[in-house]
mmCIF file of C-alpha atoms and ligand atoms in Angstrom:
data_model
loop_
_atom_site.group_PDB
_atom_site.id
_atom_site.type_symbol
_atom_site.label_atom_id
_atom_site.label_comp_id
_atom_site.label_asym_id
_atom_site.label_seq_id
_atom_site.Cartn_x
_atom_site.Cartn_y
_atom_site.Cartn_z
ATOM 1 C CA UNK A 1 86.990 12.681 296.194
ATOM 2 C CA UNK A 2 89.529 12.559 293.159
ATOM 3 C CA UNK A 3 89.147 16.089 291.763
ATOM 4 C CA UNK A 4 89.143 17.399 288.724
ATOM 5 C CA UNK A 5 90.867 19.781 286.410
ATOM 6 C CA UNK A 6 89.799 21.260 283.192
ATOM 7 C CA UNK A 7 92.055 21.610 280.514
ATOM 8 C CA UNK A 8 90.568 24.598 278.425
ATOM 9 C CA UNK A 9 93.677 25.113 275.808
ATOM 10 C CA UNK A 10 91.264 23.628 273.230
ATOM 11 C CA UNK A 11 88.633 26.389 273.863
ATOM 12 C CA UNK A 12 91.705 29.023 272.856
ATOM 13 C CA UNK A 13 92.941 26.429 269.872
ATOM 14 C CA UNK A 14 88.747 27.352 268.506
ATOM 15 C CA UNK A 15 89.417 31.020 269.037
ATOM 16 C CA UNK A 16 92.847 31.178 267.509
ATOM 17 C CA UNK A 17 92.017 29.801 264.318
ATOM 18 C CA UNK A 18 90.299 33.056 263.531
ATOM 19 C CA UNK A 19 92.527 35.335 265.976
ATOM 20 C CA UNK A 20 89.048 36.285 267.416
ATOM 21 C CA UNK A 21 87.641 36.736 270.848
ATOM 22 C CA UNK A 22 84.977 34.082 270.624
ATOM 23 C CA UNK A 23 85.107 31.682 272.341
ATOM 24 C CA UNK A 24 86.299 33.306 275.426
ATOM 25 C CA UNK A 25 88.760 31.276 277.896
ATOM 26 C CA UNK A 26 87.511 33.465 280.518
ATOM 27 C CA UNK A 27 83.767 32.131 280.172
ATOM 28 C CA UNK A 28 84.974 28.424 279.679
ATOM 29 C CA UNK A 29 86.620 28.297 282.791
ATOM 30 C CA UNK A 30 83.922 30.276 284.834
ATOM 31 C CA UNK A 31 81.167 27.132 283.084
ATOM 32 C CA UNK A 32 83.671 24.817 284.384
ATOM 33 C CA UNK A 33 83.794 26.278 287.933
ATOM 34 C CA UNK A 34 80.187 26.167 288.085
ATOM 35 C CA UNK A 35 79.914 23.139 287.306
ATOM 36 C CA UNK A 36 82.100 21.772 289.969
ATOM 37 C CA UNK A 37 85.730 21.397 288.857
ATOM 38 C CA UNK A 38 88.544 21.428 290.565
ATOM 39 C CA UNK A 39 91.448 22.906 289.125
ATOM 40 C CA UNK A 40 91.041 25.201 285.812
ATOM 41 C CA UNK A 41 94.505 23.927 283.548
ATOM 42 C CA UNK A 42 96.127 25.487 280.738
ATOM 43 C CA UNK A 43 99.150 25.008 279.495
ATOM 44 C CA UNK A 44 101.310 28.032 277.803
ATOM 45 C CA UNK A 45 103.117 26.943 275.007
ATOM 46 C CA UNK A 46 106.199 28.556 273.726
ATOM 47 C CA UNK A 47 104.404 28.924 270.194
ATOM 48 C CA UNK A 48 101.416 30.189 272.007
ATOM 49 C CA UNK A 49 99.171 28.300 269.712
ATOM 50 C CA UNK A 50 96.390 28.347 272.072
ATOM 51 C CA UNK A 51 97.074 29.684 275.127
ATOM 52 C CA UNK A 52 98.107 33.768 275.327
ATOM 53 C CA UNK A 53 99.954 35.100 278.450
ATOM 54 C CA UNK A 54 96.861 37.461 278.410
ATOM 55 C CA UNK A 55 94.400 34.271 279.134
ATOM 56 C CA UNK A 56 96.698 33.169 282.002
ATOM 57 C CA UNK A 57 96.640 36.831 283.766
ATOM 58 C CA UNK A 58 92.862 37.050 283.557
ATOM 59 C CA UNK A 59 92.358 33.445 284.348
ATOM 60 C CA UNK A 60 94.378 34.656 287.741
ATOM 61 C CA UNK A 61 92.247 37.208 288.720
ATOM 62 C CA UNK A 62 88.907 36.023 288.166
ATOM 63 C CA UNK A 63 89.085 32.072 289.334
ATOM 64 C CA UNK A 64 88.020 30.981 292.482
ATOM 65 C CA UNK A 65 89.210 27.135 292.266
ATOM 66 C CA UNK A 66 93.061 26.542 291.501
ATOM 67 C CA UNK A 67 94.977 27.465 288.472
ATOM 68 C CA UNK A 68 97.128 24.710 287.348
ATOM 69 C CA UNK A 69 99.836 25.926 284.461
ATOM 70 C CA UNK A 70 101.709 23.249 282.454
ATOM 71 C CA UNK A 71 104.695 24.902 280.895
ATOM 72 C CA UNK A 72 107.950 23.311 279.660
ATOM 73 C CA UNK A 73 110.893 24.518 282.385
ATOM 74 C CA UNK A 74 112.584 27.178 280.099
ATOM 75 C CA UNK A 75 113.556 30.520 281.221
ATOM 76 C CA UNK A 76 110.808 32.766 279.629
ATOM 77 C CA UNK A 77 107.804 30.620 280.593
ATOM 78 C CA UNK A 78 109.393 30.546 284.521
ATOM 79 C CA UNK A 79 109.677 34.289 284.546
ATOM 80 C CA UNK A 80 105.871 34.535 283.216
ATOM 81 C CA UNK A 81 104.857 31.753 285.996
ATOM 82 C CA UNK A 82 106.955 33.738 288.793
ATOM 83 C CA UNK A 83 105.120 36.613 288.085
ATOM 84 C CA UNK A 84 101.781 34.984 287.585
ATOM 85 C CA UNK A 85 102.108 32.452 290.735
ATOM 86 C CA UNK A 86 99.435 29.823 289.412
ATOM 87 C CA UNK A 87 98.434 27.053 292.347
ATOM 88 C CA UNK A 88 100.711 24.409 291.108
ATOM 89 C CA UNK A 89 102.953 24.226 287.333
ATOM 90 C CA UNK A 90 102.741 21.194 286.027
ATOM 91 C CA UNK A 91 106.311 20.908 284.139
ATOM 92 C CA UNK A 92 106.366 19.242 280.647
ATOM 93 C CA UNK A 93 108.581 18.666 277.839
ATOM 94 C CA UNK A 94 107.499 20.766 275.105
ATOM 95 C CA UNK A 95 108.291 19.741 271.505
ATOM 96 C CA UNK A 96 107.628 22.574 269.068
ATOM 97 C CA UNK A 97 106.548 20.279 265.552
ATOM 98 C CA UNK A 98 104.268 18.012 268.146
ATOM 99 C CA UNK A 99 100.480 17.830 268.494
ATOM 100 C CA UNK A 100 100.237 17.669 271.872
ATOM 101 C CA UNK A 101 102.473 16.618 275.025
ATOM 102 C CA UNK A 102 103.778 12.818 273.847
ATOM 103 C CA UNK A 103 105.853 11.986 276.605
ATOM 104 C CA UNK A 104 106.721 12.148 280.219
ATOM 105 C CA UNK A 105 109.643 14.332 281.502
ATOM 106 C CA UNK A 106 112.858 13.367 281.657
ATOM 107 C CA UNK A 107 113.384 14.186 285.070
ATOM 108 C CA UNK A 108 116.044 11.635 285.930
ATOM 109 C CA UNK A 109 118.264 13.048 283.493
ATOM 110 C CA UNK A 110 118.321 16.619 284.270
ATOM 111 C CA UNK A 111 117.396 16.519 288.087
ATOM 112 C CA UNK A 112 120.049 19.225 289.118
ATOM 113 C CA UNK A 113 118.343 21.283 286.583
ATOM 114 C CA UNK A 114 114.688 21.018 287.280
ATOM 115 C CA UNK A 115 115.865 21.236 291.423
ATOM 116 C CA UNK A 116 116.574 24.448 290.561
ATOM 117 C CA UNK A 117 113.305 25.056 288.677
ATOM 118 C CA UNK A 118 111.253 23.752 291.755
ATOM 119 C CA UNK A 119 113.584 25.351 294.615
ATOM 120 C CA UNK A 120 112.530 28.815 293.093
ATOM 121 C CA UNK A 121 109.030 27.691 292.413
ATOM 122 C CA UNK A 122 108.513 26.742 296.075
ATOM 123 C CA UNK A 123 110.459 30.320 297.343
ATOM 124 C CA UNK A 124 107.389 32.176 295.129
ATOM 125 C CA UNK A 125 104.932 30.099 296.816
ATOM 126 C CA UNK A 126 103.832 27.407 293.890
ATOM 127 C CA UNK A 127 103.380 23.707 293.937
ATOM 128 C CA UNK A 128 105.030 21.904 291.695
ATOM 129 C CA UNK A 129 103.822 18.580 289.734
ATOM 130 C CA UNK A 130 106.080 16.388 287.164
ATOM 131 C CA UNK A 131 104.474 15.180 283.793
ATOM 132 C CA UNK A 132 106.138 11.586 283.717
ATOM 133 C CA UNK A 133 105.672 8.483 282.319
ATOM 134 C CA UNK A 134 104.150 5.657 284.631
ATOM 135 C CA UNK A 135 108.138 4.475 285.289
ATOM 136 C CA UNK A 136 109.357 4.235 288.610
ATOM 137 C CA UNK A 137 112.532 6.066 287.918
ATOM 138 C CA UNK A 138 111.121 9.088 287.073
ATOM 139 C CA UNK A 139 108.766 8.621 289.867
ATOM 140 C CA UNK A 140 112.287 8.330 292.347
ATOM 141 C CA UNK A 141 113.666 11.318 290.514
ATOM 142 C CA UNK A 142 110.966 13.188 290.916
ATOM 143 C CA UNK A 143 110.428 12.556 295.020
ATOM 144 C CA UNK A 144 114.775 12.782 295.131
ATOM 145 C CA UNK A 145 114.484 16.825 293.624
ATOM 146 C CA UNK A 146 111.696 17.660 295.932
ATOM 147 C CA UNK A 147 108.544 17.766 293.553
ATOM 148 C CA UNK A 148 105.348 17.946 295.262
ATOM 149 C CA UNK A 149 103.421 15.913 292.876
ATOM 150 C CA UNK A 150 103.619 13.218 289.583
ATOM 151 C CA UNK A 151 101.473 13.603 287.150
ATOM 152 C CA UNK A 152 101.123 10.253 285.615
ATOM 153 C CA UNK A 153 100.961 10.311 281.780
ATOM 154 C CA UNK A 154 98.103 8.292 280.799
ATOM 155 C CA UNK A 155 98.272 8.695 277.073
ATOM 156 C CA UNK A 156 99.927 5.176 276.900
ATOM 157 C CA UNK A 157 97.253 3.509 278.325
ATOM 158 C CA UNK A 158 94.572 6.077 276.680
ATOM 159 C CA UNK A 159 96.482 4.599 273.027
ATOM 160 C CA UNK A 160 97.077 1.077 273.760
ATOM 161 C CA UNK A 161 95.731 -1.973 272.256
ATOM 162 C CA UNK A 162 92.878 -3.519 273.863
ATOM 163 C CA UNK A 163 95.530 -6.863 274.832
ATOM 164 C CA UNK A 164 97.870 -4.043 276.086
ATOM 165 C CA UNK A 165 95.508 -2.478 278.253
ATOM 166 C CA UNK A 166 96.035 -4.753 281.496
ATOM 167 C CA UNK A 167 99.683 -4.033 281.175
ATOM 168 C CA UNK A 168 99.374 -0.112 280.946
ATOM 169 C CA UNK A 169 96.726 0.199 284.013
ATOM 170 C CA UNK A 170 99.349 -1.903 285.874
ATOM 171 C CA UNK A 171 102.319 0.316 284.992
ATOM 172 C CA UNK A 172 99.852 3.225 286.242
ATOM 173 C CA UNK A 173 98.741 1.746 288.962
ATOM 174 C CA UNK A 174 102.402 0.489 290.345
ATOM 175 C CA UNK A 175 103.571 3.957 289.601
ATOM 176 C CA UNK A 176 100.736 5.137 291.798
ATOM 177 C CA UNK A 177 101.615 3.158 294.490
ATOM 178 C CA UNK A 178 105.605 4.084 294.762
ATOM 179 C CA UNK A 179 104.777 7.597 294.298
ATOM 180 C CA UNK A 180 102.231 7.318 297.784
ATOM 181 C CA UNK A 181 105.361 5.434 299.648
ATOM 182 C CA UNK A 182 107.406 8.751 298.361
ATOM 183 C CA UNK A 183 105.237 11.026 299.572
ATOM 184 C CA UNK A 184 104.095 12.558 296.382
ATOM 185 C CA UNK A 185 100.838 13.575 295.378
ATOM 186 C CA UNK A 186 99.180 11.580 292.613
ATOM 187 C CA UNK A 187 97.584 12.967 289.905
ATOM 188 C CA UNK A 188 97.160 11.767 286.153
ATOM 189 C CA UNK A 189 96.206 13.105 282.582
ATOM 190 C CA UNK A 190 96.408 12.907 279.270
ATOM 191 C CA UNK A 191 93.811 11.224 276.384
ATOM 192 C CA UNK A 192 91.386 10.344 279.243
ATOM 193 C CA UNK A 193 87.647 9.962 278.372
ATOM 194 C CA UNK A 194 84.284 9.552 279.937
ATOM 195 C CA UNK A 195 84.910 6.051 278.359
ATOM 196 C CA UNK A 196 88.442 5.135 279.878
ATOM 197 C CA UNK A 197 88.606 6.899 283.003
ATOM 198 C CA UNK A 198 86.997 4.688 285.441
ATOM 199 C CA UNK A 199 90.068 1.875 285.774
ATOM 200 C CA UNK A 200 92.902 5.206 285.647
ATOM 201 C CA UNK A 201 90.529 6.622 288.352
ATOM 202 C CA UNK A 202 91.748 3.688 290.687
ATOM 203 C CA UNK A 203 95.331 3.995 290.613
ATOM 204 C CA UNK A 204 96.090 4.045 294.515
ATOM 205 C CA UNK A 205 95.559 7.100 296.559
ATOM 206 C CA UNK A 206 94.760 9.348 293.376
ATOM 207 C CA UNK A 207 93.973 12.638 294.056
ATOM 208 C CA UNK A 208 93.741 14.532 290.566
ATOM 209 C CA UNK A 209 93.003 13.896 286.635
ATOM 210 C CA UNK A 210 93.599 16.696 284.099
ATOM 211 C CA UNK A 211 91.282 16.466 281.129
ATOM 212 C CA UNK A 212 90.962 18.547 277.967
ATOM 213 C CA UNK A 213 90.035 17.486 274.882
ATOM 214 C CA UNK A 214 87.319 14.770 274.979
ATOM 215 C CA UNK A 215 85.282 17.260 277.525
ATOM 216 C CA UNK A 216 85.661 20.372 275.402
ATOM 217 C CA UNK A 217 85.049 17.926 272.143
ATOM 218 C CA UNK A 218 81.754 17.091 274.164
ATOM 219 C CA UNK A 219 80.957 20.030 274.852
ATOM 220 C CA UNK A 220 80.403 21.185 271.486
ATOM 221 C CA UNK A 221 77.339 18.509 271.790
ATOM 222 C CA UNK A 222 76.465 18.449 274.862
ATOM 223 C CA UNK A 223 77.128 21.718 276.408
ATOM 224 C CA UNK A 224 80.499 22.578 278.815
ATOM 225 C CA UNK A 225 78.268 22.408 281.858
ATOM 226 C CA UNK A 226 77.533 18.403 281.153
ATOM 227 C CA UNK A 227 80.537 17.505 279.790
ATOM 228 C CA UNK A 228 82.297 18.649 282.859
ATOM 229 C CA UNK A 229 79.600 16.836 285.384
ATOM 230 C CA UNK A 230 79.759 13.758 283.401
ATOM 231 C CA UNK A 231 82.991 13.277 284.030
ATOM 232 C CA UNK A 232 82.236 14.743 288.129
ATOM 233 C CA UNK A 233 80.300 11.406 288.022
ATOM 234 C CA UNK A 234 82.413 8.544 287.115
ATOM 235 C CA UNK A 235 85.099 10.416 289.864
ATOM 236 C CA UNK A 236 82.412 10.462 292.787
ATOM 237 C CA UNK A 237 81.469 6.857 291.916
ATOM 238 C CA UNK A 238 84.812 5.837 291.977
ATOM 239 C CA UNK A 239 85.569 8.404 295.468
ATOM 240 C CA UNK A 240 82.467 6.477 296.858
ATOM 241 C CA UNK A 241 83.497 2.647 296.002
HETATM 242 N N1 PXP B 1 97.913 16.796 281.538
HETATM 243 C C1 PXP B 1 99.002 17.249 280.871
HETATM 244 C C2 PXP B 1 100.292 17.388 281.611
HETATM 245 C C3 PXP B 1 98.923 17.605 279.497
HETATM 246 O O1 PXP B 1 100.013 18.052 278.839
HETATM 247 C C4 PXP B 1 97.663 17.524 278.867
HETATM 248 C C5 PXP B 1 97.529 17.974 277.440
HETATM 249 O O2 PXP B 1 97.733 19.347 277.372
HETATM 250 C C6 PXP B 1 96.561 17.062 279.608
HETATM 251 C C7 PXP B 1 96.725 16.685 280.936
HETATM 252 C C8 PXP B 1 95.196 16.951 279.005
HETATM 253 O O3 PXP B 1 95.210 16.002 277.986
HETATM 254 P P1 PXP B 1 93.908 15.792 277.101
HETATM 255 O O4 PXP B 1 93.646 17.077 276.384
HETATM 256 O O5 PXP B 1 94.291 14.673 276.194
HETATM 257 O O6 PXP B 1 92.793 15.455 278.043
#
């Protein structure tokens, strides 16, 4: 089965704009384990505007399923997730003024760099997964400096134009398919929905989505428990096709 991470940032994002405790990462990401996810994700910004390096320690000793961090590959964050040792980091480019994550990595353009970044990733015992665009460079790149996974950026597609739409799911899903010939692992995130997952959910041999906002946006309707097996659904459906 395709699994499924959480992205709970958004839960902190509610409790920072009143520097409160309520409501509680922790508790979000226990709901989300109950109700059958995955992966929990969060991704610790340098602004910390959601996500405190408090949330990721306690997140590490209480979760049973996998702790996925996305971070952007900069000295203090590393030193935070060598100490930490999450599952997998999901590296990112990280733009300070931005809303959330707009692009892929460059990883073709700073490969000796980010080898580096993985090589001592890998000595501490973490996988490592690249945030890149559906392009088949990056996808080379990535395989070339010895990441363990793509993470295929779906916010493209998630955006696009309903006459653009055929064109994005191909991009995905040839992107899928040269990443499986690599040997990577295939995962993909960003702006999916329970209303666009289903085609993104059959890019070739996928084995992961990472979703945030629209389940914690449901949730606030429909209660974290649903939200999350709604979305369990349309990837066992898929699993079972
Ligand atoms: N995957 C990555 C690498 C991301 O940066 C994000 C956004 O933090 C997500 C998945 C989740 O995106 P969304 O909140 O749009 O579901």
């Amino acid at each position: 089965m395709i699994e499924l991470g959480v992205n709970i940032d958004h839960v902190a994002t509610l409790r920072e704009a009143r520097k409160g405790r309520v409501p509680d990462v922790v508790m979000a990401a226990k709901i989300c384990e109950i109700a059958g996810a995955h992966q929990i994700t969060v991704h610790l910004r340098q602004d910390r505007r959601h996500i405190q390096d408090r949330d990721v320690e306690r997140l590490k000793e209480v979760l049973l399923v996998r702790m996925n961090l996305e971070m952007a590959a900069v000295p203090e964050i590393i030193k935070i997730a060598h100490r930490i040792t999450p599952y997998t980091v999901c590296l990112v480019p990280e733009n300070r003024q931005e809303i959330t994550t707009e692009g892929g990595l460059n990883v073709s353009g700073q490969k000796e760099g980010l080898k580096k970044v993985i090589d001592e990733m890998h000595e501490k015992g973490i996988k490592v997964s690249m945030f890149v665009d559906p392009d088949i460079e990056q996808v080379h790149a990535s395989a070339e400096i010895g990441a363990d996974s793509v993470e295929l950026h779906t916010g493209a597609y998630a955006n696009a134009e309903e006459e653009k739409l055929v064109n994005e799911l191909e991009r995905l899903y040839e992107a899928g398919k040269v990443a499986n010939q690599l040997g990577l692992a295939v995962h993909a995130g960003h702006g999916l929905t329970v209303r666009n997952l289903e085609p993104v959910a059959k890019i070739p041999g996928l084995k992961e989505v990472n979703i945030g906002h629209d389940i914690i946006a449901r949730a606030i309707f429909i209660g974290l428990d649903s939200a999350v097996k709604e979305i369990l659904a349309i990837l066992e459906k898929v699993s079972n096709k």
